[in-house]
Amino acid sequence: MMKPYPPITDYMATSLITFRKDTDIREAIDVLLDKKISGAPVLDQDGQLIGMLSEADCLRILVEGPYNQEPASSKLSVKDYMSTQIKTIAASKSVLDAAYEFVRSGYKRLPVVDAGRLVGQISRVDILRAIQKMEPDVKHIPDSWRGREPEMPGYKKTFYAKNS
């Protein structure tokens, strides 16, 4: 019998860096760089998730050229660049569900919600950590396979596969 996949709540980050929509975009970029993160949730005054700010969102500053086109007095804020179409994942989901979403969507991180409230964030790296801790159920070769063990194709062999 196969073990169930661990819940994402075992691996998600819960102490999140978050932004408000009125945060100056340059301050937000400073935080992303300083904390070495690729994005963060944007919350309203009630703590509700209203957007996500990613590195790609911030790159729009350069691509759209506001430094040359906007009046010097205008303050660019997170709300001008954040993504408002947010893909979330329920706290009840497993690491397999999250891995599927990452492969299918291309996102690097997903906000984790429980009853509509932000409770954490799961990233691709978090799922990789989960994979590292997972162990196969079968650790031996069945007697009926002795002498004819299945072999991995050569192009898929890695140092670890050869030495396991």
C-alpha positions as protocol buffer text, in pm:
chain_id: "A"
residue {
  index: 1
  type: MET
  ca { x: 0 y: 0 z: 0 }
}
residue {
  index: 2
  type: MET
  ca { x: 131 y: 341 z: -98 }
}
residue {
  index: 3
  type: LYS
  ca { x: 179 y: 605 z: 170 }
}
residue {
  index: 4
  type: PRO
  ca { x: -21 y: 925 z: 119 }
}
residue {
  index: 5
  type: TYR
  ca { x: 176 y: 1222 z: -4 }
}
residue {
  index: 6
  type: PRO
  ca { x: 261 y: 1473 z: 270 }
}
residue {
  index: 7
  type: PRO
  ca { x: 43 y: 1784 z: 303 }
}
residue {
  index: 8
  type: ILE
  ca { x: 182 y: 2113 z: 173 }
}
residue {
  index: 9
  type: THR
  ca { x: 137 y: 2255 z: 523 }
}
residue {
  index: 10
  type: ASP
  ca { x: 439 y: 2045 z: 628 }
}
residue {
  index: 11
  type: TYR
  ca { x: 664 y: 2235 z: 386 }
}
residue {
  index: 12
  type: MET
  ca { x: 510 y: 2577 z: 323 }
}
residue {
  index: 13
  type: ALA
  ca { x: 655 y: 2901 z: 454 }
}
residue {
  index: 14
  type: THR
  ca { x: 436 y: 3069 z: 714 }
}
residue {
  index: 15
  type: SER
  ca { x: 644 y: 3376 z: 809 }
}
residue {
  index: 16
  type: LEU
  ca { x: 583 y: 3561 z: 487 }
}
residue {
  index: 17
  type: ILE
  ca { x: 719 y: 3885 z: 350 }
}
residue {
  index: 18
  type: THR
  ca { x: 410 y: 4068 z: 225 }
}
residue {
  index: 19
  type: PHE
  ca { x: 342 y: 4401 z: 60 }
}
residue {
  index: 20
  type: ARG
  ca { x: 56 y: 4650 z: 67 }
}
residue {
  index: 21
  type: LYS
  ca { x: -75 y: 4789 z: -260 }
}
residue {
  index: 22
  type: ASP
  ca { x: 46 y: 5141 z: -175 }
}
residue {
  index: 23
  type: THR
  ca { x: 407 y: 5032 z: -102 }
}
residue {
  index: 24
  type: ASP
  ca { x: 654 y: 5219 z: -324 }
}
residue {
  index: 25
  type: ILE
  ca { x: 765 y: 4981 z: -598 }
}
residue {
  index: 26
  type: ARG
  ca { x: 1132 y: 5066 z: -545 }
}
residue {
  index: 27
  type: GLU
  ca { x: 1101 y: 4975 z: -176 }
}
residue {
  index: 28
  type: ALA
  ca { x: 938 y: 4646 z: -275 }
}
residue {
  index: 29
  type: ILE
  ca { x: 1225 y: 4570 z: -513 }
}
residue {
  index: 30
  type: ASP
  ca { x: 1472 y: 4649 z: -233 }
}
residue {
  index: 31
  type: VAL
  ca { x: 1293 y: 4395 z: -10 }
}
residue {
  index: 32
  type: LEU
  ca { x: 1291 y: 4127 z: -282 }
}
residue {
  index: 33
  type: LEU
  ca { x: 1664 y: 4173 z: -334 }
}
residue {
  index: 34
  type: ASP
  ca { x: 1751 y: 4201 z: 35 }
}
residue {
  index: 35
  type: LYS
  ca { x: 1549 y: 3892 z: 135 }
}
residue {
  index: 36
  type: LYS
  ca { x: 1656 y: 3700 z: -179 }
}
residue {
  index: 37
  type: ILE
  ca { x: 1298 y: 3611 z: -271 }
}
residue {
  index: 38
  type: SER
  ca { x: 1141 y: 3607 z: -616 }
}
residue {
  index: 39
  type: GLY
  ca { x: 801 y: 3744 z: -516 }
}
residue {
  index: 40
  type: ALA
  ca { x: 554 y: 3804 z: -238 }
}
residue {
  index: 41
  type: PRO
  ca { x: 180 y: 3830 z: -169 }
}
residue {
  index: 42
  type: VAL
  ca { x: 9 y: 4169 z: -166 }
}
residue {
  index: 43
  type: LEU
  ca { x: -250 y: 4216 z: 111 }
}
residue {
  index: 44
  type: ASP
  ca { x: -518 y: 4478 z: 170 }
}
residue {
  index: 45
  type: GLN
  ca { x: -569 y: 4656 z: 504 }
}
residue {
  index: 46
  type: ASP
  ca { x: -780 y: 4361 z: 629 }
}
residue {
  index: 47
  type: GLY
  ca { x: -509 y: 4107 z: 549 }
}
residue {
  index: 48
  type: GLN
  ca { x: -692 y: 3969 z: 245 }
}
residue {
  index: 49
  type: LEU
  ca { x: -485 y: 3851 z: -51 }
}
residue {
  index: 50
  type: ILE
  ca { x: -536 y: 4094 z: -341 }
}
residue {
  index: 51
  type: GLY
  ca { x: -234 y: 4025 z: -559 }
}
residue {
  index: 52
  type: MET
  ca { x: 115 y: 3890 z: -605 }
}
residue {
  index: 53
  type: LEU
  ca { x: 429 y: 4086 z: -688 }
}
residue {
  index: 54
  type: SER
  ca { x: 697 y: 3889 z: -872 }
}
residue {
  index: 55
  type: GLU
  ca { x: 1035 y: 3964 z: -1023 }
}
residue {
  index: 56
  type: ALA
  ca { x: 868 y: 3954 z: -1366 }
}
residue {
  index: 57
  type: ASP
  ca { x: 612 y: 4213 z: -1253 }
}
residue {
  index: 58
  type: CYS
  ca { x: 895 y: 4439 z: -1138 }
}
residue {
  index: 59
  type: LEU
  ca { x: 1080 y: 4404 z: -1470 }
}
residue {
  index: 60
  type: ARG
  ca { x: 786 y: 4583 z: -1631 }
}
residue {
  index: 61
  type: ILE
  ca { x: 922 y: 4905 z: -1477 }
}
residue {
  index: 62
  type: LEU
  ca { x: 1210 y: 4894 z: -1723 }
}
residue {
  index: 63
  type: VAL
  ca { x: 1016 y: 4750 z: -2015 }
}
residue {
  index: 64
  type: GLU
  ca { x: 736 y: 5004 z: -1990 }
}
residue {
  index: 65
  type: GLY
  ca { x: 982 y: 5290 z: -1940 }
}
residue {
  index: 66
  type: PRO
  ca { x: 807 y: 5490 z: -1665 }
}
residue {
  index: 67
  type: TYR
  ca { x: 1132 y: 5654 z: -1560 }
}
residue {
  index: 68
  type: ASN
  ca { x: 1133 y: 5842 z: -1890 }
}
residue {
  index: 69
  type: GLN
  ca { x: 760 y: 5880 z: -1951 }
}
residue {
  index: 70
  type: GLU
  ca { x: 607 y: 5960 z: -1614 }
}
residue {
  index: 71
  type: PRO
  ca { x: 631 y: 6287 z: -1423 }
}
residue {
  index: 72
  type: ALA
  ca { x: 907 y: 6283 z: -1162 }
}
residue {
  index: 73
  type: SER
  ca { x: 651 y: 6355 z: -892 }
}
residue {
  index: 74
  type: SER
  ca { x: 444 y: 6043 z: -956 }
}
residue {
  index: 75
  type: LYS
  ca { x: 495 y: 5768 z: -702 }
}
residue {
  index: 76
  type: LEU
  ca { x: 495 y: 5421 z: -855 }
}
residue {
  index: 77
  type: SER
  ca { x: 346 y: 5168 z: -619 }
}
residue {
  index: 78
  type: VAL
  ca { x: 302 y: 4793 z: -595 }
}
residue {
  index: 79
  type: LYS
  ca { x: -59 y: 4823 z: -719 }
}
residue {
  index: 80
  type: ASP
  ca { x: 72 y: 4954 z: -1053 }
}
residue {
  index: 81
  type: TYR
  ca { x: 269 y: 4633 z: -1118 }
}
residue {
  index: 82
  type: MET
  ca { x: 124 y: 4347 z: -910 }
}
residue {
  index: 83
  type: SER
  ca { x: -62 y: 4059 z: -1070 }
}
residue {
  index: 84
  type: THR
  ca { x: -425 y: 4050 z: -962 }
}
residue {
  index: 85
  type: GLN
  ca { x: -513 y: 3719 z: -1128 }
}
residue {
  index: 86
  type: ILE
  ca { x: -392 y: 3498 z: -846 }
}
residue {
  index: 87
  type: LYS
  ca { x: -360 y: 3121 z: -857 }
}
residue {
  index: 88
  type: THR
  ca { x: -386 y: 2983 z: -504 }
}
residue {
  index: 89
  type: ILE
  ca { x: -372 y: 2635 z: -355 }
}
residue {
  index: 90
  type: ALA
  ca { x: -580 y: 2506 z: -63 }
}
residue {
  index: 91
  type: ALA
  ca { x: -401 y: 2420 z: 261 }
}
residue {
  index: 92
  type: SER
  ca { x: -561 y: 2073 z: 243 }
}
residue {
  index: 93
  type: LYS
  ca { x: -367 y: 1979 z: -73 }
}
residue {
  index: 94
  type: SER
  ca { x: -66 y: 1746 z: -91 }
}
residue {
  index: 95
  type: VAL
  ca { x: 284 y: 1805 z: -225 }
}
residue {
  index: 96
  type: LEU
  ca { x: 182 y: 1601 z: -531 }
}
residue {
  index: 97
  type: ASP
  ca { x: -104 y: 1846 z: -598 }
}
residue {
  index: 98
  type: ALA
  ca { x: 138 y: 2139 z: -564 }
}
residue {
  index: 99
  type: ALA
  ca { x: 397 y: 1973 z: -791 }
}
residue {
  index: 100
  type: TYR
  ca { x: 126 y: 1920 z: -1053 }
}
residue {
  index: 101
  type: GLU
  ca { x: 28 y: 2289 z: -1035 }
}
residue {
  index: 102
  type: PHE
  ca { x: 390 y: 2403 z: -1065 }
}
residue {
  index: 103
  type: VAL
  ca { x: 453 y: 2184 z: -1369 }
}
residue {
  index: 104
  type: ARG
  ca { x: 127 y: 2280 z: -1535 }
}
residue {
  index: 105
  type: SER
  ca { x: 128 y: 2653 z: -1460 }
}
residue {
  index: 106
  type: GLY
  ca { x: 494 y: 2751 z: -1459 }
}
residue {
  index: 107
  type: TYR
  ca { x: 451 y: 2951 z: -1136 }
}
residue {
  index: 108
  type: LYS
  ca { x: 742 y: 2954 z: -890 }
}
residue {
  index: 109
  type: ARG
  ca { x: 527 y: 3000 z: -582 }
}
residue {
  index: 110
  type: LEU
  ca { x: 163 y: 2965 z: -481 }
}
residue {
  index: 111
  type: PRO
  ca { x: -17 y: 3135 z: -194 }
}
residue {
  index: 112
  type: VAL
  ca { x: -171 y: 2876 z: 40 }
}
residue {
  index: 113
  type: VAL
  ca { x: -523 y: 2959 z: 156 }
}
residue {
  index: 114
  type: ASP
  ca { x: -753 y: 2809 z: 415 }
}
residue {
  index: 115
  type: ALA
  ca { x: -1116 y: 2921 z: 405 }
}
residue {
  index: 116
  type: GLY
  ca { x: -1012 y: 3214 z: 187 }
}
residue {
  index: 117
  type: ARG
  ca { x: -741 y: 3339 z: 424 }
}
residue {
  index: 118
  type: LEU
  ca { x: -371 y: 3343 z: 338 }
}
residue {
  index: 119
  type: VAL
  ca { x: -195 y: 3096 z: 569 }
}
residue {
  index: 120
  type: GLY
  ca { x: 135 y: 3047 z: 388 }
}
residue {
  index: 121
  type: GLN
  ca { x: 316 y: 3010 z: 61 }
}
residue {
  index: 122
  type: ILE
  ca { x: 455 y: 2701 z: -109 }
}
residue {
  index: 123
  type: SER
  ca { x: 735 y: 2720 z: -364 }
}
residue {
  index: 124
  type: ARG
  ca { x: 900 y: 2484 z: -609 }
}
residue {
  index: 125
  type: VAL
  ca { x: 1198 y: 2464 z: -373 }
}
residue {
  index: 126
  type: ASP
  ca { x: 967 y: 2358 z: -88 }
}
residue {
  index: 127
  type: ILE
  ca { x: 839 y: 2072 z: -303 }
}
residue {
  index: 128
  type: LEU
  ca { x: 1196 y: 1970 z: -386 }
}
residue {
  index: 129
  type: ARG
  ca { x: 1267 y: 1956 z: -10 }
}
residue {
  index: 130
  type: ALA
  ca { x: 962 y: 1730 z: 29 }
}
residue {
  index: 131
  type: ILE
  ca { x: 1091 y: 1500 z: -247 }
}
residue {
  index: 132
  type: GLN
  ca { x: 1427 y: 1472 z: -71 }
}
residue {
  index: 133
  type: LYS
  ca { x: 1252 y: 1349 z: 247 }
}
residue {
  index: 134
  type: MET
  ca { x: 1020 y: 1102 z: 75 }
}
residue {
  index: 135
  type: GLU
  ca { x: 1122 y: 736 z: 69 }
}
residue {
  index: 136
  type: PRO
  ca { x: 988 y: 460 z: -151 }
}
residue {
  index: 137
  type: ASP
  ca { x: 764 y: 200 z: 14 }
}
residue {
  index: 138
  type: VAL
  ca { x: 953 y: -92 z: -139 }
}
residue {
  index: 139
  type: LYS
  ca { x: 1320 y: -99 z: -48 }
}
residue {
  index: 140
  type: HIS
  ca { x: 1400 y: -453 z: -159 }
}
residue {
  index: 141
  type: ILE
  ca { x: 1383 y: -653 z: -476 }
}
residue {
  index: 142
  type: PRO
  ca { x: 1110 y: -918 z: -467 }
}
residue {
  index: 143
  type: ASP
  ca { x: 1238 y: -1278 z: -485 }
}
residue {
  index: 144
  type: SER
  ca { x: 1048 y: -1330 z: -809 }
}
residue {
  index: 145
  type: TRP
  ca { x: 1266 y: -1059 z: -972 }
}
residue {
  index: 146
  type: ARG
  ca { x: 1604 y: -1207 z: -869 }
}
residue {
  index: 147
  type: GLY
  ca { x: 1828 y: -1231 z: -1172 }
}
residue {
  index: 148
  type: ARG
  ca { x: 1601 y: -1016 z: -1388 }
}
residue {
  index: 149
  type: GLU
  ca { x: 1585 y: -686 z: -1200 }
}
residue {
  index: 150
  type: PRO
  ca { x: 1445 y: -399 z: -1408 }
}
residue {
  index: 151
  type: GLU
  ca { x: 1718 y: -164 z: -1527 }
}
residue {
  index: 152
  type: MET
  ca { x: 1698 y: 206 z: -1592 }
}
residue {
  index: 153
  type: PRO
  ca { x: 1784 y: 313 z: -1948 }
}
residue {
  index: 154
  type: GLY
  ca { x: 2145 y: 435 z: -1977 }
}
residue {
  index: 155
  type: TYR
  ca { x: 2047 y: 789 z: -2074 }
}
residue {
  index: 156
  type: LYS
  ca { x: 1855 y: 824 z: -1746 }
}
residue {
  index: 157
  type: LYS
  ca { x: 2130 y: 692 z: -1520 }
}
residue {
  index: 158
  type: THR
  ca { x: 2288 y: 943 z: -1289 }
}
residue {
  index: 159
  type: PHE
  ca { x: 2563 y: 918 z: -1033 }
}
residue {
  index: 160
  type: TYR
  ca { x: 2294 y: 859 z: -769 }
}
residue {
  index: 161
  type: ALA
  ca { x: 2111 y: 590 z: -966 }
}
residue {
  index: 162
  type: LYS
  ca { x: 2436 y: 397 z: -1021 }
}
residue {
  index: 163
  type: ASN
  ca { x: 2530 y: 418 z: -653 }
}
residue {
  index: 164
  type: SER
  ca { x: 2199 y: 349 z: -485 }
}
